[in-house]
mmCIF file of C-alpha atoms in Angstrom:
data_model
loop_
_atom_site.group_PDB
_atom_site.id
_atom_site.type_symbol
_atom_site.label_atom_id
_atom_site.label_comp_id
_atom_site.label_asym_id
_atom_site.label_seq_id
_atom_site.Cartn_x
_atom_site.Cartn_y
_atom_site.Cartn_z
ATOM 1 C CA ASN A 12 47.225 59.421 -50.631
ATOM 2 C CA ALA A 13 43.759 60.252 -49.365
ATOM 3 C CA GLY A 14 40.884 58.182 -50.659
ATOM 4 C CA VAL A 15 37.549 59.428 -51.911
ATOM 5 C CA MET A 16 36.105 61.936 -49.472
ATOM 6 C CA GLN A 17 32.433 62.659 -48.950
ATOM 7 C CA ASN A 18 30.728 65.153 -46.705
ATOM 8 C CA PRO A 19 28.669 65.398 -44.766
ATOM 9 C CA ARG A 20 28.606 61.800 -43.550
ATOM 10 C CA HIS A 21 25.130 62.213 -42.142
ATOM 11 C CA LEU A 22 22.535 64.742 -43.256
ATOM 12 C CA VAL A 23 19.059 65.304 -41.857
ATOM 13 C CA ARG A 24 16.568 67.368 -43.782
ATOM 14 C CA ARG A 25 12.881 68.101 -43.448
ATOM 15 C CA ARG A 26 10.556 67.520 -46.372
ATOM 16 C CA GLY A 27 10.817 70.352 -48.882
ATOM 17 C CA GLN A 28 14.369 71.375 -47.964
ATOM 18 C CA GLU A 29 17.429 71.059 -50.155
ATOM 19 C CA ALA A 30 20.229 68.553 -49.686
ATOM 20 C CA ARG A 31 23.770 69.118 -50.993
ATOM 21 C CA LEU A 32 26.176 66.204 -51.003
ATOM 22 C CA ARG A 33 29.853 66.699 -51.751
ATOM 23 C CA CYS A 34 32.439 64.332 -53.156
ATOM 24 C CA SER A 35 36.168 64.865 -53.582
ATOM 25 C CA PRO A 36 37.689 62.181 -55.807
ATOM 26 C CA MET A 37 41.022 60.515 -55.239
ATOM 27 C CA LYS A 38 44.004 62.528 -56.363
ATOM 28 C CA GLY A 39 44.524 62.129 -60.078
ATOM 29 C CA HIS A 40 41.005 60.843 -60.760
ATOM 30 C CA SER A 41 38.832 62.861 -63.104
ATOM 31 C CA HIS A 42 35.882 60.446 -63.365
ATOM 32 C CA VAL A 43 33.151 60.591 -60.702
ATOM 33 C CA TYR A 44 30.093 58.395 -60.276
ATOM 34 C CA TRP A 45 27.176 58.752 -57.889
ATOM 35 C CA TYR A 46 25.191 55.738 -56.643
ATOM 36 C CA ARG A 47 22.207 55.494 -54.335
ATOM 37 C CA GLN A 48 21.691 52.640 -51.888
ATOM 38 C CA LEU A 49 18.339 52.083 -50.224
ATOM 39 C CA PRO A 50 18.340 50.067 -46.976
ATOM 40 C CA GLU A 51 19.217 46.409 -47.594
ATOM 41 C CA GLU A 52 19.427 46.931 -51.350
ATOM 42 C CA GLY A 53 22.153 47.143 -53.947
ATOM 43 C CA LEU A 54 23.755 50.250 -55.348
ATOM 44 C CA LYS A 55 21.909 51.973 -58.173
ATOM 45 C CA PHE A 56 23.779 54.134 -60.662
ATOM 46 C CA MET A 57 22.669 57.756 -60.816
ATOM 47 C CA VAL A 58 25.145 59.856 -62.777
ATOM 48 C CA TYR A 59 28.633 59.827 -64.277
ATOM 49 C CA LEU A 60 30.660 63.002 -64.612
ATOM 50 C CA GLN A 61 34.045 64.102 -65.786
ATOM 51 C CA LYS A 62 35.469 67.506 -65.038
ATOM 52 C CA GLU A 63 32.855 70.118 -66.057
ATOM 53 C CA ASN A 64 30.823 67.561 -68.028
ATOM 54 C CA ILE A 65 27.907 65.259 -67.330
ATOM 55 C CA ILE A 66 28.560 62.132 -69.360
ATOM 56 C CA ASP A 67 25.615 59.947 -68.363
ATOM 57 C CA GLU A 68 22.728 61.008 -66.128
ATOM 58 C CA SER A 69 20.306 58.313 -67.191
ATOM 59 C CA GLY A 70 20.028 56.885 -63.667
ATOM 60 C CA MET A 71 19.089 60.171 -62.057
ATOM 61 C CA PRO A 72 15.464 61.301 -61.626
ATOM 62 C CA LYS A 73 14.706 64.108 -64.048
ATOM 63 C CA GLU A 74 13.107 66.311 -61.427
ATOM 64 C CA ARG A 75 14.662 67.691 -58.243
ATOM 65 C CA PHE A 76 18.065 66.006 -58.757
ATOM 66 C CA SER A 77 21.107 67.608 -60.329
ATOM 67 C CA ALA A 78 24.842 66.992 -60.296
ATOM 68 C CA GLU A 79 27.942 68.929 -61.213
ATOM 69 C CA PHE A 80 31.703 68.494 -61.187
ATOM 70 C CA PRO A 81 33.261 71.929 -61.632
ATOM 71 C CA LYS A 82 36.778 72.623 -62.804
ATOM 72 C CA GLU A 83 37.736 73.515 -59.257
ATOM 73 C CA GLY A 84 36.282 71.886 -56.181
ATOM 74 C CA PRO A 85 34.293 68.786 -55.361
ATOM 75 C CA SER A 86 31.469 67.151 -57.241
ATOM 76 C CA ILE A 87 28.058 68.130 -55.893
ATOM 77 C CA LEU A 88 24.848 66.102 -55.900
ATOM 78 C CA ARG A 89 21.926 68.379 -55.211
ATOM 79 C CA ILE A 90 18.446 67.268 -54.257
ATOM 80 C CA GLN A 91 15.791 69.949 -54.154
ATOM 81 C CA GLN A 92 12.521 69.722 -52.225
ATOM 82 C CA VAL A 93 13.452 66.439 -50.598
ATOM 83 C CA VAL A 94 10.797 63.806 -49.876
ATOM 84 C CA ARG A 95 10.888 60.853 -47.491
ATOM 85 C CA GLY A 96 11.647 58.490 -50.373
ATOM 86 C CA ASP A 97 14.975 60.268 -50.876
ATOM 87 C CA SER A 98 16.226 58.822 -47.573
ATOM 88 C CA ALA A 99 19.146 56.588 -48.528
ATOM 89 C CA ALA A 100 22.902 56.294 -48.515
ATOM 90 C CA TYR A 101 24.512 58.153 -51.395
ATOM 91 C CA PHE A 102 27.909 56.894 -52.455
ATOM 92 C CA CYS A 103 30.371 58.621 -54.688
ATOM 93 C CA ALA A 104 33.069 56.689 -56.526
ATOM 94 C CA SER A 105 36.011 57.879 -58.568
ATOM 95 C CA SER A 106 38.273 56.265 -61.097
ATOM 96 C CA HIS A 107 41.192 57.060 -63.353
ATOM 97 C CA GLY A 108 39.086 56.257 -66.437
ATOM 98 C CA ARG A 109 35.815 54.781 -67.604
ATOM 99 C CA ALA A 110 33.931 52.140 -65.614
ATOM 100 C CA GLY A 111 34.782 49.129 -67.705
ATOM 101 C CA TYR A 112 38.519 49.728 -67.750
ATOM 102 C CA ASN A 113 39.306 51.030 -64.295
ATOM 103 C CA GLU A 114 38.584 50.195 -60.690
ATOM 104 C CA GLN A 115 36.086 52.461 -58.989
ATOM 105 C CA PHE A 116 37.032 53.561 -55.483
ATOM 106 C CA PHE A 117 34.127 54.386 -53.219
ATOM 107 C CA GLY A 118 33.791 57.101 -50.633
ATOM 108 C CA PRO A 119 32.303 56.492 -47.168
ATOM 109 C CA GLY A 120 28.876 57.669 -48.269
ATOM 110 C CA THR A 121 26.418 60.307 -47.084
ATOM 111 C CA ARG A 122 23.439 58.978 -45.197
ATOM 112 C CA LEU A 123 20.485 61.239 -45.908
ATOM 113 C CA THR A 124 17.469 61.127 -43.615
ATOM 114 C CA VAL A 125 14.362 63.068 -44.575
ATOM 115 C CA LEU A 126 11.978 63.741 -41.713
ATOM 116 C CA GLY B 7 20.303 48.067 -70.340
ATOM 117 C CA GLU B 8 22.269 45.627 -68.231
ATOM 118 C CA ASN B 9 20.500 43.565 -65.548
ATOM 119 C CA VAL B 10 22.471 41.648 -62.908
ATOM 120 C CA GLU B 11 20.869 39.022 -60.719
ATOM 121 C CA GLN B 12 22.606 37.658 -57.624
ATOM 122 C CA HIS B 13 21.943 34.552 -55.526
ATOM 123 C CA PRO B 14 21.557 33.714 -52.730
ATOM 124 C CA SER B 15 20.445 36.833 -50.886
ATOM 125 C CA THR B 16 21.646 35.357 -47.583
ATOM 126 C CA LEU B 17 24.261 32.697 -46.923
ATOM 127 C CA SER B 18 25.299 31.250 -43.580
ATOM 128 C CA VAL B 19 28.327 28.955 -43.290
ATOM 129 C CA GLN B 20 30.488 27.500 -40.559
ATOM 130 C CA GLU B 21 33.994 28.839 -40.116
ATOM 131 C CA GLY B 22 36.366 26.932 -42.387
ATOM 132 C CA ASP B 23 33.692 26.001 -44.938
ATOM 133 C CA SER B 24 33.525 27.397 -48.469
ATOM 134 C CA ALA B 25 31.032 29.984 -49.685
ATOM 135 C CA VAL B 26 29.830 30.440 -53.261
ATOM 136 C CA ILE B 27 27.853 33.397 -54.596
ATOM 137 C CA LYS B 28 26.488 33.405 -58.132
ATOM 138 C CA CYS B 29 25.529 36.188 -60.521
ATOM 139 C CA THR B 30 24.029 36.301 -63.988
ATOM 140 C CA TYR B 31 24.059 39.231 -66.400
ATOM 141 C CA SER B 32 22.002 40.056 -69.445
ATOM 142 C CA ASP B 33 24.152 42.240 -71.700
ATOM 143 C CA SER B 34 26.611 40.259 -73.811
ATOM 144 C CA ALA B 35 28.649 43.460 -74.277
ATOM 145 C CA SER B 36 29.607 43.467 -70.579
ATOM 146 C CA ASN B 37 33.212 42.434 -70.135
ATOM 147 C CA TYR B 38 34.325 43.628 -66.719
ATOM 148 C CA PHE B 39 33.025 41.961 -63.543
ATOM 149 C CA PRO B 40 34.129 43.236 -60.125
ATOM 150 C CA TRP B 41 33.114 41.982 -56.710
ATOM 151 C CA TYR B 42 32.743 44.344 -53.763
ATOM 152 C CA LYS B 43 32.589 43.634 -50.031
ATOM 153 C CA GLN B 44 30.605 46.007 -47.830
ATOM 154 C CA GLU B 45 30.706 45.805 -44.058
ATOM 155 C CA LEU B 46 27.858 47.315 -42.087
ATOM 156 C CA GLY B 47 27.885 51.093 -42.361
ATOM 157 C CA LYS B 48 31.055 51.117 -44.454
ATOM 158 C CA ARG B 49 31.953 51.808 -48.059
ATOM 159 C CA PRO B 50 32.024 49.054 -50.709
ATOM 160 C CA GLN B 51 35.561 47.804 -51.300
ATOM 161 C CA LEU B 52 36.798 45.898 -54.319
ATOM 162 C CA ILE B 53 38.001 42.414 -53.436
ATOM 163 C CA ILE B 54 38.544 40.869 -56.862
ATOM 164 C CA ASP B 55 37.612 41.472 -60.478
ATOM 165 C CA ILE B 56 37.735 39.578 -63.755
ATOM 166 C CA ARG B 57 37.656 40.534 -67.409
ATOM 167 C CA SER B 58 35.976 38.568 -70.154
ATOM 168 C CA ASN B 59 39.199 37.370 -71.718
ATOM 169 C CA VAL B 60 39.873 35.315 -68.576
ATOM 170 C CA GLY B 61 37.880 32.342 -67.272
ATOM 171 C CA GLU B 62 39.142 32.265 -63.721
ATOM 172 C CA LYS B 63 41.145 34.415 -61.337
ATOM 173 C CA LYS B 64 42.371 33.633 -57.851
ATOM 174 C CA ASP B 65 43.741 35.716 -54.990
ATOM 175 C CA GLN B 66 44.593 33.694 -51.874
ATOM 176 C CA ARG B 67 41.255 32.428 -50.461
ATOM 177 C CA ILE B 68 39.134 34.229 -53.043
ATOM 178 C CA ALA B 69 38.467 33.129 -56.615
ATOM 179 C CA VAL B 70 36.128 34.252 -59.350
ATOM 180 C CA THR B 71 34.995 32.240 -62.372
ATOM 181 C CA LEU B 72 33.329 33.538 -65.516
ATOM 182 C CA ASN B 73 31.255 31.689 -68.110
ATOM 183 C CA LYS B 74 30.686 34.106 -70.980
ATOM 184 C CA THR B 75 28.513 31.720 -72.946
ATOM 185 C CA ALA B 76 26.084 31.256 -70.081
ATOM 186 C CA LYS B 77 26.532 34.870 -68.893
ATOM 187 C CA HIS B 78 27.246 33.994 -65.326
ATOM 188 C CA PHE B 79 30.075 34.496 -62.902
ATOM 189 C CA SER B 80 30.699 33.304 -59.376
ATOM 190 C CA LEU B 81 32.661 34.238 -56.276
ATOM 191 C CA HIS B 82 34.272 31.451 -54.267
ATOM 192 C CA ILE B 83 35.641 31.995 -50.767
ATOM 193 C CA THR B 84 37.488 29.084 -49.190
ATOM 194 C CA GLU B 85 38.399 28.533 -45.539
ATOM 195 C CA THR B 86 35.948 31.195 -44.451
ATOM 196 C CA GLN B 87 36.644 33.244 -41.347
ATOM 197 C CA PRO B 88 34.286 35.324 -39.157
ATOM 198 C CA GLU B 89 35.826 38.516 -40.583
ATOM 199 C CA ASP B 90 34.539 37.455 -44.018
ATOM 200 C CA SER B 91 31.020 38.237 -42.730
ATOM 201 C CA ALA B 92 29.676 41.136 -44.821
ATOM 202 C CA VAL B 93 27.462 41.918 -47.784
ATOM 203 C CA TYR B 94 29.015 40.983 -51.115
ATOM 204 C CA PHE B 95 27.984 42.648 -54.376
ATOM 205 C CA CYS B 96 28.716 41.518 -57.893
ATOM 206 C CA ALA B 97 28.691 44.034 -60.722
ATOM 207 C CA ALA B 98 29.074 44.226 -64.480
ATOM 208 C CA ALA B 99 30.306 46.909 -66.830
ATOM 209 C CA GLU B 100 30.800 47.384 -70.535
ATOM 210 C CA THR B 101 34.303 48.483 -71.451
ATOM 211 C CA SER B 102 32.942 51.487 -73.306
ATOM 212 C CA GLY B 103 30.275 52.048 -70.688
ATOM 213 C CA SER B 104 29.801 54.612 -68.017
ATOM 214 C CA ARG B 105 28.531 52.665 -65.051
ATOM 215 C CA LEU B 106 28.665 49.578 -62.887
ATOM 216 C CA THR B 107 25.402 47.653 -62.671
ATOM 217 C CA PHE B 108 25.215 45.914 -59.310
ATOM 218 C CA GLY B 109 23.440 42.810 -58.083
ATOM 219 C CA GLU B 110 21.241 43.082 -55.020
ATOM 220 C CA GLY B 111 23.863 41.695 -52.681
ATOM 221 C CA THR B 112 24.460 38.585 -50.570
ATOM 222 C CA GLN B 113 24.637 38.792 -46.790
ATOM 223 C CA LEU B 114 27.326 36.276 -45.831
ATOM 224 C CA THR B 115 27.513 35.196 -42.196
ATOM 225 C CA VAL B 116 30.410 33.028 -41.056
ATOM 226 C CA ASN B 117 29.641 31.349 -37.750
ATOM 227 C CA PRO B 118 32.592 30.621 -35.414
#
């Protein structure tokens, strides 16, 4: 039973480019969460999605960031026109149900570096 | 929204000693409190969790206590080993909520 998968593991972009981060949840999980971790800091919630729906995006910047979880395929976190401040580790987590009831399993993360 | 504070930010102990990490939360509606361990460059992994209807939970060398009245919870690791060295994060969630709110983490170093 494969765990949460994320790709790419490392991503380098120049300022102004687009970054696309992918997350495949654990088998049987339909709830996906994205968190951002700056160096030597905690994880900050960005967005919570279920299949085809964004449930809570209150932690995600309103500009340049978007997320989706289509009926088929992985969840995508998209960052347009990246800036140096976007450099961070982005973790995806999945669960069988909502955060307060069910354990969240984390993927290995995508480490984004913006030059 | 929920705010979780975690102390200390760094903790160094000798192998075999105990380690205690403390967290406070602000939202009285929070009722699920997991602890995650993150080794350098790795993913966070759940090590223990507790719900608000329980005051204490233990799993081998790890225990968590919860004081709902004071809104704080603590992680206790006994007989520490060098492989316990990592960053530990506490978190809180509302049962009907959509997210985990994390503390800032504690870097635990166990010296042989």
